[in-house]
Tab-separated table of C-alpha atoms and ligand atoms in Angstrom:
chain	number	residue	atom	x	y	z
A	1	MET	CA	82.854	-24.088	-39.606
A	2	LYS	CA	84.138	-23.767	-43.110
A	3	SER	CA	84.397	-20.008	-42.799
A	4	PHE	CA	86.193	-20.334	-39.427
A	5	ARG	CA	88.817	-22.634	-40.941
A	6	ARG	CA	89.276	-20.300	-43.859
A	7	ARG	CA	89.767	-17.389	-41.499
A	8	LEU	CA	92.280	-19.341	-39.359
A	9	LEU	CA	94.235	-20.322	-42.406
A	10	GLY	CA	94.251	-16.734	-43.689
A	11	THR	CA	95.443	-15.445	-40.312
A	12	LEU	CA	98.208	-18.061	-40.096
A	13	LEU	CA	99.455	-17.290	-43.579
A	14	VAL	CA	99.608	-13.570	-42.832
A	15	TRP	CA	101.382	-14.277	-39.518
A	16	ILE	CA	103.911	-16.587	-41.000
A	17	GLY	CA	104.600	-14.230	-43.878
A	18	MET	CA	105.089	-11.239	-41.630
A	19	MET	CA	107.140	-13.178	-39.068
A	20	LEU	CA	109.471	-14.505	-41.736
A	21	ALA	CA	109.872	-11.034	-43.197
A	22	GLY	CA	110.574	-9.544	-39.722
A	23	LEU	CA	112.967	-12.279	-38.760
A	24	PHE	CA	114.775	-11.993	-42.037
A	25	ILE	CA	115.304	-8.243	-41.478
A	26	VAL	CA	116.319	-8.628	-37.820
A	27	VAL	CA	118.753	-11.475	-38.560
A	28	LEU	CA	120.281	-9.413	-41.336
A	29	GLN	CA	120.763	-6.507	-38.906
A	30	LEU	CA	122.052	-8.590	-35.998
A	31	LEU	CA	124.384	-10.937	-37.821
A	32	PRO	CA	127.444	-8.632	-37.827
A	33	ILE	CA	126.786	-7.526	-34.205
A	34	TYR	CA	126.400	-11.160	-33.043
A	35	GLU	CA	129.706	-12.146	-34.500
A	36	GLY	CA	131.574	-9.372	-32.628
A	37	ALA	CA	129.539	-9.464	-29.374
A	38	GLU	CA	130.804	-10.777	-26.019
A	39	ASN	CA	127.448	-11.318	-24.287
A	40	LYS	CA	125.475	-13.339	-26.748
A	41	SER	CA	122.448	-13.839	-24.448
A	42	ASP	CA	121.453	-10.145	-24.889
A	43	ILE	CA	121.344	-10.735	-28.554
A	44	TRP	CA	118.997	-13.695	-28.037
A	45	LEU	CA	116.740	-11.554	-25.831
A	46	ILE	CA	116.567	-8.866	-28.481
A	47	LEU	CA	115.849	-11.549	-31.014
A	48	PHE	CA	113.072	-13.025	-28.864
A	49	LEU	CA	111.464	-9.587	-28.218
A	50	THR	CA	111.640	-8.762	-31.871
A	51	PHE	CA	110.005	-12.076	-32.678
A	52	LEU	CA	107.210	-11.359	-30.114
A	53	SER	CA	106.625	-7.856	-31.495
A	54	ALA	CA	106.489	-9.250	-35.014
A	55	LEU	CA	103.988	-11.874	-33.836
A	56	LEU	CA	101.767	-9.235	-32.195
A	57	LEU	CA	102.000	-6.878	-35.136
A	58	SER	CA	101.200	-9.622	-37.603
A	59	ALA	CA	98.212	-10.713	-35.480
A	60	ILE	CA	96.843	-7.139	-35.490
A	61	VAL	CA	97.465	-6.644	-39.179
A	62	GLY	CA	96.078	-10.117	-39.998
A	63	ASN	CA	92.916	-9.484	-38.027
A	64	ARG	CA	92.455	-6.108	-39.688
A	65	VAL	CA	92.934	-7.651	-43.135
A	66	ILE	CA	90.330	-10.322	-42.318
A	67	ASN	CA	87.837	-7.794	-40.932
A	68	VAL	CA	88.167	-5.533	-43.914
A	69	ASN	CA	88.358	-8.062	-46.720
A	70	ILE	CA	87.073	-11.491	-45.751
A	71	LYS	CA	84.251	-10.736	-43.275
A	72	PRO	CA	82.133	-8.576	-45.647
A	73	VAL	CA	82.419	-11.219	-48.371
A	74	GLU	CA	81.305	-13.883	-45.914
A	75	ASN	CA	78.487	-11.695	-44.702
A	76	ALA	CA	77.412	-11.050	-48.304
A	77	THR	CA	77.505	-14.803	-49.010
A	78	GLU	CA	75.386	-15.574	-45.942
A	79	THR	CA	72.872	-12.887	-46.954
A	80	ALA	CA	72.681	-14.259	-50.493
A	81	LEU	CA	72.049	-17.754	-49.068
A	82	GLU	CA	69.246	-16.377	-46.850
A	83	LEU	CA	67.719	-14.623	-49.872
A	84	ALA	CA	67.897	-17.852	-51.844
A	85	LYS	CA	65.989	-19.545	-49.016
A	86	GLY	CA	63.239	-16.930	-49.392
A	87	ASN	CA	64.059	-14.741	-46.402
A	88	TYR	CA	63.807	-11.369	-48.154
A	89	LEU	CA	64.292	-9.498	-44.896
A	90	ALA	CA	67.982	-10.529	-44.755
A	91	ARG	CA	70.470	-7.636	-45.307
A	92	ALA	CA	74.259	-7.564	-45.740
A	93	THR	CA	76.345	-5.327	-43.443
A	94	GLU	CA	77.693	-2.443	-45.466
A	95	SER	CA	81.348	-2.067	-44.320
A	96	ASN	CA	83.733	0.743	-45.278
A	97	ALA	CA	86.064	-1.423	-47.304
A	98	GLN	CA	85.979	-0.181	-50.862
A	99	GLU	CA	86.171	-3.653	-52.419
A	100	SER	CA	83.290	-5.234	-50.515
A	101	VAL	CA	80.977	-2.259	-50.041
A	102	GLU	CA	79.784	-2.461	-53.642
A	103	LEU	CA	78.964	-6.163	-53.260
A	104	SER	CA	77.043	-5.657	-49.999
A	105	ARG	CA	75.151	-2.691	-51.419
A	106	THR	CA	74.189	-4.573	-54.548
A	107	ILE	CA	73.006	-7.533	-52.501
A	108	ASN	CA	70.945	-5.209	-50.285
A	109	VAL	CA	69.378	-3.515	-53.313
A	110	LEU	CA	68.578	-6.963	-54.681
A	111	ALA	CA	67.081	-7.986	-51.328
A	112	ARG	CA	64.991	-4.814	-51.155
A	113	ASN	CA	63.723	-5.324	-54.706
A	114	LEU	CA	62.887	-8.945	-53.974
A	115	GLN	CA	61.097	-7.921	-50.789
A	116	GLU	CA	59.055	-5.308	-52.661
A	117	ILE	CA	58.199	-7.705	-55.487
A	118	THR	CA	57.135	-10.344	-52.966
A	119	ALA	CA	55.068	-7.837	-50.994
A	120	VAL	CA	53.320	-6.693	-54.186
A	121	ARG	CA	52.729	-10.303	-55.234
A	122	VAL	CA	51.337	-11.240	-51.807
A	123	MET	CA	49.103	-8.156	-51.873
A	124	GLU	CA	47.829	-8.999	-55.353
A	125	GLN	CA	47.187	-12.576	-54.334
A	126	GLU	CA	45.312	-11.404	-51.238
A	127	ARG	CA	43.305	-8.974	-53.360
A	128	LEU	CA	42.411	-11.687	-55.849
A	129	LYS	CA	41.494	-14.094	-53.061
A	130	THR	CA	39.301	-11.480	-51.354
A	131	LEU	CA	37.664	-10.674	-54.676
A	132	ILE	CA	36.949	-14.322	-55.452
A	133	GLU	CA	35.627	-15.014	-51.962
A	134	ASN	CA	33.462	-11.901	-51.817
A	135	MET	CA	32.238	-11.633	-55.386
A	136	GLY	CA	28.787	-12.728	-54.234
A	137	SER	CA	28.643	-15.497	-56.827
A	138	ALA	CA	29.749	-19.099	-56.591
A	139	LEU	CA	32.853	-19.930	-58.635
A	140	ILE	CA	34.610	-23.121	-59.674
A	141	MET	CA	37.738	-23.584	-61.811
A	142	ILE	CA	38.560	-26.835	-63.506
A	143	ASP	CA	41.977	-27.548	-65.006
A	144	ARG	CA	42.678	-29.112	-68.404
A	145	GLN	CA	42.678	-32.606	-66.890
A	146	GLY	CA	39.174	-32.048	-65.528
A	147	ALA	CA	40.258	-31.715	-61.880
A	148	VAL	CA	38.823	-28.995	-59.653
A	149	SER	CA	41.590	-26.453	-59.083
A	150	LEU	CA	39.730	-23.673	-57.273
A	151	VAL	CA	36.370	-23.064	-55.572
A	152	ASN	CA	35.190	-20.189	-53.445
A	153	LYS	CA	33.103	-20.242	-50.261
A	154	PRO	CA	29.804	-19.276	-51.955
A	155	PHE	CA	30.198	-22.377	-54.178
A	156	LEU	CA	30.732	-24.617	-51.134
A	157	ASP	CA	27.751	-23.014	-49.382
A	158	GLU	CA	25.507	-23.200	-52.443
A	159	PHE	CA	26.042	-26.942	-52.889
A	160	ASN	CA	26.713	-27.755	-49.232
A	161	LEU	CA	30.207	-29.143	-49.872
A	162	LYS	CA	33.494	-29.257	-47.978
A	163	PRO	CA	36.710	-28.037	-49.738
A	164	GLU	CA	38.525	-31.333	-49.103
A	165	ALA	CA	35.631	-33.173	-50.768
A	166	ILE	CA	36.187	-31.509	-54.129
A	167	LEU	CA	39.609	-29.897	-54.521
A	168	GLY	CA	41.716	-31.986	-56.893
A	169	LYS	CA	38.765	-34.296	-57.659
A	170	PHE	CA	37.557	-34.991	-61.175
A	171	TYR	CA	34.576	-32.720	-61.868
A	172	LYS	CA	32.232	-35.680	-62.362
A	173	GLU	CA	33.032	-36.912	-58.851
A	174	ILE	CA	31.745	-33.832	-57.047
A	175	GLN	CA	28.254	-33.962	-55.588
A	176	VAL	CA	26.308	-31.335	-57.522
A	177	PRO	CA	22.834	-31.607	-59.099
A	178	ASN	CA	22.709	-33.183	-62.560
A	179	VAL	CA	21.839	-29.954	-64.359
A	180	VAL	CA	24.973	-28.329	-62.927
A	181	GLU	CA	27.161	-31.285	-63.865
A	182	ASN	CA	25.747	-31.280	-67.404
A	183	PHE	CA	26.458	-27.587	-67.767
A	184	ILE	CA	30.071	-28.010	-66.563
A	185	GLU	CA	30.536	-30.934	-68.915
A	186	ASN	CA	29.202	-28.975	-71.859
A	187	VAL	CA	31.621	-26.074	-71.273
A	188	PHE	CA	34.526	-28.462	-70.612
A	189	MET	CA	33.917	-30.496	-73.771
A	190	THR	CA	33.192	-27.634	-76.146
A	191	GLU	CA	35.701	-25.161	-74.616
A	192	THR	CA	33.330	-22.336	-75.472
A	193	HIS	CA	31.483	-19.614	-73.565
A	194	SER	CA	28.055	-20.648	-72.386
A	195	ARG	CA	25.234	-19.063	-70.391
A	196	ALA	CA	22.096	-20.622	-68.948
A	197	GLN	CA	19.422	-20.361	-66.297
A	198	ILE	CA	19.083	-23.552	-64.319
A	199	GLU	CA	16.783	-24.638	-61.542
A	200	PHE	CA	16.909	-27.565	-59.158
A	201	VAL	CA	15.794	-28.612	-55.713
A	202	LEU	CA	18.533	-28.908	-53.086
A	203	ARG	CA	17.805	-29.894	-49.487
A	204	SER	CA	14.087	-29.534	-50.355
A	205	LYS	CA	14.581	-25.927	-51.405
A	206	GLN	CA	13.951	-24.589	-54.890
A	207	ARG	CA	17.066	-22.909	-56.307
A	208	ASN	CA	17.358	-20.772	-59.420
A	209	LEU	CA	20.810	-19.978	-60.766
A	210	ASN	CA	22.203	-17.943	-63.618
A	211	VAL	CA	25.283	-19.828	-64.833
A	212	TYR	CA	28.117	-18.547	-66.965
A	213	GLY	CA	30.945	-20.773	-68.156
A	214	ALA	CA	34.086	-19.789	-70.072
A	215	PRO	CA	37.367	-21.402	-71.113
A	216	VAL	CA	40.518	-20.155	-69.337
A	217	ILE	CA	43.125	-19.191	-71.932
A	218	GLY	CA	46.747	-18.732	-70.830
A	219	GLU	CA	49.873	-17.518	-72.650
A	220	HIS	CA	50.256	-18.377	-76.333
A	221	GLU	CA	46.501	-19.081	-76.551
A	222	ARG	CA	46.977	-22.207	-74.463
A	223	TRP	CA	43.769	-23.721	-73.066
A	224	LEU	CA	44.204	-24.124	-69.294
A	225	GLY	CA	40.738	-25.263	-68.251
A	226	ILE	CA	37.365	-23.678	-67.563
A	227	VAL	CA	35.781	-21.334	-65.072
A	228	ILE	CA	32.091	-21.424	-64.103
A	229	VAL	CA	30.296	-18.663	-62.206
A	230	PHE	CA	26.884	-19.201	-60.588
A	231	GLN	CA	24.670	-16.289	-59.654
A	232	ASP	CA	21.821	-16.994	-57.259
A	233	ILE	CA	18.574	-15.589	-58.677
A	234	THR	CA	16.175	-17.554	-56.456
A	235	GLU	CA	14.961	-14.412	-54.696
A	236	LEU	CA	14.581	-12.568	-58.014
A	237	LYS	CA	12.544	-15.453	-59.406
A	238	ARG	CA	10.391	-15.492	-56.289
A	239	LEU	CA	9.739	-11.759	-56.599
A	240	GLU	CA	8.969	-12.174	-60.281
A	241	GLN	CA	6.460	-14.892	-59.410
A	242	ILE	CA	4.889	-12.659	-56.745
A	243	ARG	CA	4.587	-9.854	-59.300
A	244	LYS	CA	3.007	-12.205	-61.835
A	245	ASP	CA	0.616	-13.542	-59.164
A	246	PHE	CA	-0.185	-9.981	-58.143
A	247	VAL	CA	-1.136	-8.921	-61.660
A	248	ALA	CA	-3.180	-12.105	-62.134
A	249	ASN	CA	-4.884	-11.619	-58.757
A	250	VAL	CA	-5.689	-7.935	-59.300
A	251	SER	CA	-7.167	-8.700	-62.720
A	252	HIS	CA	-9.182	-11.552	-61.288
A	253	GLU	CA	-10.418	-9.608	-58.270
A	254	LEU	CA	-11.416	-6.644	-60.424
A	255	ARG	CA	-13.039	-8.757	-63.113
A	256	THR	CA	-15.402	-10.607	-60.742
A	257	PRO	CA	-17.398	-7.583	-59.498
A	258	VAL	CA	-17.149	-5.824	-62.867
A	259	THR	CA	-18.579	-8.897	-64.677
A	260	SER	CA	-21.348	-9.058	-62.139
A	261	ILE	CA	-22.220	-5.341	-62.430
A	262	LYS	CA	-22.082	-5.539	-66.215
A	263	GLY	CA	-24.253	-8.684	-66.372
A	264	PHE	CA	-26.984	-7.434	-64.042
A	265	SER	CA	-27.143	-3.951	-65.576
A	266	GLU	CA	-27.400	-5.448	-69.091
A	267	THR	CA	-30.256	-7.698	-67.957
A	268	LEU	CA	-31.986	-4.655	-66.477
A	269	LEU	CA	-31.480	-2.675	-69.685
A	270	ASP	CA	-32.872	-5.576	-71.697
A	271	GLY	CA	-36.210	-4.981	-69.964
A	272	ALA	CA	-35.940	-6.557	-66.528
A	273	TYR	CA	-36.192	-3.050	-65.020
A	274	LYS	CA	-39.927	-3.166	-65.674
A	275	ASP	CA	-40.383	-5.649	-62.823
A	276	THR	CA	-39.877	-3.641	-59.654
A	277	ASP	CA	-38.815	-6.629	-57.495
A	278	THR	CA	-36.200	-7.742	-60.029
A	279	LEU	CA	-35.057	-4.129	-60.436
A	280	LEU	CA	-34.543	-3.690	-56.684
A	281	SER	CA	-32.822	-7.051	-56.209
A	282	PHE	CA	-30.475	-6.449	-59.186
A	283	LEU	CA	-29.693	-2.914	-58.070
A	284	ASP	CA	-28.883	-4.291	-54.634
A	285	ILE	CA	-26.402	-6.736	-56.208
A	286	VAL	CA	-24.890	-3.964	-58.348
A	287	HIS	CA	-24.573	-1.826	-55.219
A	288	THR	CA	-22.880	-4.617	-53.201
A	289	GLU	CA	-20.492	-5.412	-56.033
A	290	SER	CA	-19.569	-1.757	-56.548
A	291	ASN	CA	-18.897	-1.533	-52.790
A	292	ARG	CA	-16.608	-4.515	-53.083
A	293	LEU	CA	-14.902	-2.906	-56.044
A	294	GLU	CA	-14.454	0.315	-54.098
A	295	MET	CA	-13.073	-1.580	-51.081
A	296	LEU	CA	-10.611	-3.420	-53.281
A	297	ILE	CA	-9.446	-0.248	-55.000
A	298	ASN	CA	-9.091	1.500	-51.632
A	299	ASP	CA	-7.073	-1.403	-50.241
A	300	LEU	CA	-4.856	-1.408	-53.319
A	301	LEU	CA	-4.274	2.328	-53.073
A	302	ASP	CA	-3.589	1.979	-49.369
A	303	LEU	CA	-1.133	-0.837	-49.940
A	304	SER	CA	0.643	0.982	-52.739
A	305	ASN	CA	0.875	3.981	-50.433
A	306	VAL	CA	2.353	2.092	-47.465
A	307	GLU	CA	4.685	0.141	-49.755
A	308	GLN	CA	6.361	3.320	-51.021
A	309	SER	CA	9.952	3.360	-49.794
A	310	GLY	CA	9.631	6.823	-48.245
A	311	PHE	CA	6.371	6.029	-46.428
A	312	GLU	CA	6.370	7.243	-42.854
A	313	VAL	CA	3.734	7.133	-40.188
A	314	ASN	CA	2.813	10.112	-38.099
A	315	ALA	CA	4.260	8.620	-34.910
A	316	GLN	CA	3.275	10.214	-31.597
A	317	PRO	CA	2.706	8.956	-28.042
A	318	THR	CA	-0.507	6.963	-28.394
A	319	ASP	CA	-2.677	5.282	-25.775
A	320	MET	CA	-2.787	1.713	-27.120
A	321	LYS	CA	-5.676	0.789	-24.825
A	322	ALA	CA	-7.807	3.534	-26.442
A	323	VAL	CA	-6.792	2.286	-29.910
A	324	ILE	CA	-7.956	-1.243	-29.065
A	325	LYS	CA	-11.253	0.057	-27.585
A	326	ARG	CA	-11.929	2.082	-30.754
A	327	ALA	CA	-11.226	-0.893	-33.036
A	328	ILE	CA	-13.558	-3.100	-30.966
A	329	GLU	CA	-16.342	-0.499	-31.222
A	330	MET	CA	-16.046	-0.480	-34.997
A	331	ILE	CA	-16.418	-4.229	-35.367
A	332	GLN	CA	-18.776	-4.866	-32.433
A	333	PRO	CA	-21.711	-5.645	-34.795
A	334	LYS	CA	-19.687	-8.476	-36.429
A	335	ILE	CA	-18.713	-9.845	-32.997
A	336	ASN	CA	-22.339	-9.780	-31.878
A	337	GLU	CA	-23.496	-11.403	-35.112
A	338	LYS	CA	-21.385	-14.501	-34.297
A	339	SER	CA	-22.014	-14.346	-30.555
A	340	ILE	CA	-18.277	-14.263	-29.950
A	341	GLN	CA	-17.015	-13.717	-26.430
A	342	LEU	CA	-14.337	-11.021	-26.144
A	343	GLN	CA	-11.730	-11.327	-23.369
A	344	LEU	CA	-9.580	-8.296	-22.593
A	345	GLU	CA	-6.299	-8.597	-20.691
A	346	ILE	CA	-5.091	-5.055	-21.078
A	347	GLN	CA	-2.503	-3.013	-19.209
A	348	PRO	CA	-2.187	0.693	-19.921
A	349	VAL	CA	0.660	1.219	-22.418
A	350	ILE	CA	1.652	4.317	-24.365
A	351	VAL	CA	3.225	3.392	-27.685
A	352	LEU	CA	4.959	5.491	-30.308
A	353	GLY	CA	2.633	5.322	-33.290
A	354	ASP	CA	-0.008	6.782	-35.532
A	355	PRO	CA	-3.390	6.228	-33.783
A	356	ASN	CA	-5.414	5.996	-37.033
A	357	ARG	CA	-2.993	3.527	-38.618
A	358	LEU	CA	-2.933	1.436	-35.421
A	359	ILE	CA	-6.761	1.340	-35.371
A	360	GLN	CA	-6.589	0.113	-38.993
A	361	VAL	CA	-4.126	-2.642	-37.934
A	362	MET	CA	-6.247	-3.745	-34.980
A	363	MET	CA	-9.409	-3.782	-37.087
A	364	ASN	CA	-7.780	-5.984	-39.714
A	365	LEU	CA	-6.636	-8.491	-37.077
A	366	LEU	CA	-9.971	-8.475	-35.259
A	367	ILE	CA	-11.998	-8.872	-38.459
A	368	ASN	CA	-9.805	-11.840	-39.405
A	369	ALA	CA	-10.211	-13.362	-35.928
A	370	VAL	CA	-14.003	-13.027	-36.196
A	371	THR	CA	-14.178	-14.124	-39.851
A	372	TYR	CA	-12.099	-17.260	-39.385
A	373	SER	CA	-13.771	-18.346	-36.112
A	374	SER	CA	-17.021	-20.202	-35.539
A	375	ASN	CA	-19.956	-18.846	-33.566
A	376	TYR	CA	-19.796	-18.882	-29.747
A	377	THR	CA	-16.001	-19.009	-29.629
A	378	GLU	CA	-13.702	-16.677	-27.717
A	379	ILE	CA	-11.275	-13.966	-28.847
A	380	THR	CA	-8.661	-12.695	-26.374
A	381	ILE	CA	-6.917	-9.366	-26.765
A	382	ARG	CA	-3.794	-8.844	-24.652
A	383	LEU	CA	-1.727	-5.704	-24.175
A	384	PHE	CA	1.408	-5.671	-22.019
A	385	THR	CA	5.024	-4.552	-22.037
A	386	LYS	CA	8.056	-6.761	-22.493
A	387	GLU	CA	11.495	-5.204	-22.093
A	388	ASP	CA	11.247	-1.909	-23.990
A	389	GLN	CA	8.412	-2.982	-26.280
A	390	ALA	CA	4.649	-3.011	-26.186
A	391	VAL	CA	3.153	-6.400	-27.046
A	392	ILE	CA	-0.340	-6.728	-28.498
A	393	GLN	CA	-1.896	-10.149	-29.054
A	394	VAL	CA	-5.108	-11.140	-30.804
A	395	ALA	CA	-5.832	-14.807	-30.078
A	396	ASP	CA	-8.813	-16.673	-31.518
A	397	GLN	CA	-10.195	-20.198	-31.280
A	398	GLY	CA	-10.828	-20.367	-34.985
A	399	ILE	CA	-9.930	-22.713	-37.826
A	400	GLY	CA	-6.176	-22.104	-37.558
A	401	ILE	CA	-3.569	-21.991	-40.336
A	402	GLU	CA	-1.298	-24.787	-41.625
A	403	SER	CA	2.349	-24.090	-40.689
A	404	SER	CA	3.354	-24.393	-44.380
A	405	GLU	CA	1.067	-21.440	-45.211
A	406	ILE	CA	2.352	-19.106	-42.503
A	407	SER	CA	5.385	-17.825	-44.398
A	408	ARG	CA	3.162	-16.665	-47.297
A	409	LEU	CA	0.380	-15.160	-45.179
A	410	PHE	CA	1.600	-11.568	-45.488
A	411	GLU	CA	1.890	-11.677	-49.278
A	412	ARG	CA	-0.516	-9.546	-51.229
A	413	PHE	CA	-3.721	-11.432	-52.174
A	414	TYR	CA	-2.596	-14.536	-50.379
A	415	ARG	CA	-5.470	-16.509	-48.906
A	416	VAL	CA	-5.171	-19.927	-47.369
A	417	ASP	CA	-8.364	-21.263	-48.853
A	418	ARG	CA	-9.252	-19.110	-51.827
A	419	ALA	CA	-12.838	-20.275	-52.272
A	420	ARG	CA	-13.717	-20.005	-48.610
A	421	SER	CA	-11.953	-16.698	-48.131
A	422	ARG	CA	-13.704	-15.189	-51.123
A	423	ASN	CA	-17.025	-16.175	-49.595
A	424	SER	CA	-15.924	-14.234	-46.539
A	425	GLY	CA	-15.684	-11.186	-48.806
A	426	GLY	CA	-11.915	-10.769	-48.284
A	427	THR	CA	-9.361	-9.945	-50.923
A	428	GLY	CA	-6.202	-11.110	-49.170
A	429	LEU	CA	-4.712	-7.636	-48.790
A	430	GLY	CA	-5.463	-7.113	-45.090
A	431	LEU	CA	-2.377	-8.786	-43.623
A	432	SER	CA	0.011	-7.235	-46.189
A	433	ILE	CA	-1.265	-3.826	-45.129
A	434	VAL	CA	-0.856	-4.800	-41.444
A	435	LYS	CA	2.736	-5.943	-42.020
A	436	HIS	CA	3.746	-2.796	-43.892
A	437	LEU	CA	2.125	-0.518	-41.336
A	438	ILE	CA	3.777	-2.287	-38.392
A	439	GLU	CA	7.171	-2.196	-40.108
A	440	ALA	CA	6.686	1.515	-40.771
A	441	HIS	CA	6.293	1.791	-36.971
A	442	HIS	CA	9.626	-0.077	-36.548
A	443	GLY	CA	7.725	-3.001	-35.037
A	444	GLN	CA	7.255	-6.685	-35.906
A	445	VAL	CA	4.281	-8.939	-36.441
A	446	GLU	CA	4.293	-12.716	-35.885
A	447	VAL	CA	1.769	-15.539	-36.181
A	448	ASP	CA	1.394	-18.657	-34.125
A	449	SER	CA	-1.307	-21.054	-35.175
A	450	THR	CA	-2.577	-24.612	-34.782
A	451	VAL	CA	-5.155	-25.974	-37.191
A	452	GLY	CA	-8.443	-26.554	-35.414
A	453	VAL	CA	-7.237	-24.896	-32.197
A	454	GLY	CA	-6.735	-21.264	-33.052
A	455	THR	CA	-4.451	-18.481	-34.177
A	456	THR	CA	-2.540	-15.806	-32.273
A	457	PHE	CA	-1.187	-12.691	-34.001
A	458	THR	CA	1.482	-10.895	-31.943
A	459	ILE	CA	2.568	-7.353	-32.630
A	460	CYS	CA	5.540	-5.610	-31.003
A	461	LEU	CA	5.717	-1.832	-31.057
A	462	PRO	CA	8.134	0.672	-29.559
A	463	ILE	CA	7.018	2.278	-26.312
A	464	ALA	CA	6.917	6.082	-26.159
A	465	SER	CA	9.712	7.126	-23.799
B	501	ATP	N1	-7.195	-15.432	-37.559
B	501	ATP	C1	-7.094	-16.201	-38.634
B	501	ATP	N2	-7.407	-17.520	-38.570
B	501	ATP	C2	-7.290	-18.304	-39.657
B	501	ATP	N3	-6.857	-17.898	-40.856
B	501	ATP	C3	-6.531	-16.596	-40.985
B	501	ATP	C4	-6.617	-15.692	-39.899
B	501	ATP	N4	-6.215	-14.480	-40.304
B	501	ATP	C5	-5.884	-14.618	-41.605
B	501	ATP	N5	-6.078	-15.883	-42.024
B	501	ATP	C6	-5.818	-16.445	-43.373
B	501	ATP	O1	-4.921	-15.545	-44.001
B	501	ATP	C7	-5.426	-15.089	-45.245
B	501	ATP	C8	-4.998	-13.690	-45.503
B	501	ATP	O2	-5.582	-12.786	-44.598
B	501	ATP	P1	-5.849	-11.314	-45.038
B	501	ATP	O3	-6.426	-10.564	-43.902
B	501	ATP	O4	-4.611	-10.791	-45.652
B	501	ATP	O5	-6.898	-11.475	-46.201
B	501	ATP	P2	-8.456	-11.692	-46.139
B	501	ATP	O6	-8.906	-11.689	-44.733
B	501	ATP	O7	-8.723	-12.923	-46.940
B	501	ATP	O8	-8.962	-10.450	-46.942
B	501	ATP	P3	-8.946	-8.905	-46.511
B	501	ATP	O9	-8.033	-8.295	-47.500
B	501	ATP	O10	-10.337	-8.425	-46.674
B	501	ATP	O11	-8.468	-8.836	-45.121
B	501	ATP	C9	-6.907	-15.233	-45.080
B	501	ATP	O12	-7.518	-15.397	-46.328
B	501	ATP	C10	-7.037	-16.479	-44.233
B	501	ATP	O13	-6.980	-17.613	-45.047
B	502	MG	MG1	-8.422	-9.984	-43.497
C-alpha cells in the first residue's frame, strides 16, 4: 500500500511538472497569435489538444521513470525483507537500469551466500545428528545448570526412557540406576575427565557399561557442562565369562581322569601290582579313564574344528532316513539296555548335508534322549518337510529341562545338573557340537521341554533341490 502511494505520488509529480512545462511553452507560443486571431475557439482546441498530448507524454515518461528507477529499488527492498525473514531463496529482479542493477546484484549475491551458508550449516547439523544417533553408544549432555540438554536414542533405549521425560530436567530427576547417577554427579562436580566400568540390573537384566565422562569446554575456556558416553559391554563380559568358564571346565574335566590314572598307577607301582585281582581292577579303571580322556580330547578337537570361522561341511544330497537308521544302529545297545521303545514317524526326505556329520548330530541327540530318560519310556523320531525345509525331531519322555536353563544348553561344557550329568559320563560338549554342525549346514536347532514330561529337539535343514 505504502509503495503504491509512493508510486502514485511520483507519477503525479512528474505529470504536473511536465504539464506545467508544456503549457508554459504552448502559452508562450500562442499568446501573440491569440491576440491577433479572429476565431479564438480554434486556439482553445489547439490548446486542449496540446494539453492532452502533454498529459499522455508525461504519463508515458512518468511510468518509464518509475519502472526504471523506483520498481527495482522496491523489488530490492522486498527481497531484503524476505532474506531478513529467513527466506534465502528470495531473489531480486536484475533490471537494466544502471543505478539499481548494482543493488539488485549485490542483494542476490548476498542471498546466494546466505543460502549456501545455511545449506552447509543444515548439512553439518544433520551430519552431527546422524553421528550422535548412530555412534552405537549412549550419550547424554548436561548443561552448566545441571539440566539435560541432549540425549541420543541409544541412551533412551538403554535406560528405557522417553525424551520428554528427561530433556530440560535436572540430571538428578532422571530415572537412571544409582551407579549411573553417581558417575554423572562425580563428573559434574569435579569437571574432570573420568572413566569407569559399571554394572547394574535393569528390567531384571544384567548390564555392563563402559562409561566415559568429560567436561564440555567452549570459547575462552568457558565450562559449558558435561558429556557422558556409555558403551554397552554386556555381551563382551558374557563372552569373557564363557571363556573363563571354558578354561576352568577344561582344566577340571582333564584333571579328573588324569588324577585317577595317576593315583591308581602309583598304587600299582607301590606294589599293588603283585595282587593279580587288584592289578586287573586298577588297570580296568586306568583304561576307562584314559578312554574318557581320549573322548574329551576328541570332542574338544572336534568342537575347535567346527568353531573355526571358515569351517564348511561337505554338503551333498543326503537321504535323511538312512542317516537316522544308521544313528539308531550305533546306539541300539544303549536303547536296549534301558528297554526304551523307539517310535519312528519318518517320511523320505533328501536333505543337503554331510552324511557323516548328520549321523554325528543324530547320535548326540539320541544318546541324550536315552541318557536323560528312565527305563521303559518312549523316544519318538520324526522326519517330515515343512515349506522348503526338512524337519527332524527327537522327542523323549525323560526328566526335561527347566526353561531358565534352555538358553545356556548349547554352551560348551554346560550341563543342567553337573553331578548327575558327570555320572552319565558326559562332558557337556555334545550340544555345542550339534549346534555348530547344524549352523554350518545353514539350519537351526531348537529345544522344547517340560520338566518331568519330556524334551523335544527340533532340527531344520535345507532340502536338496
Ligand atoms: N534330552 C534331554 N533331556 C534332558 N536334559 C538334557 C537332554 N539333552 C541334554 N540335556 C541337558 O543338557 C546338558 C548338555 O547336553 P550335552 O549333550 O551338551 O552334554 P552331555 O550330554 O552332558 O555330555 P556330552 O558332551 O557327552 O554329550 C546335559 O548335561 C543335560 O543336562
Ligand atoms: Mg550329550
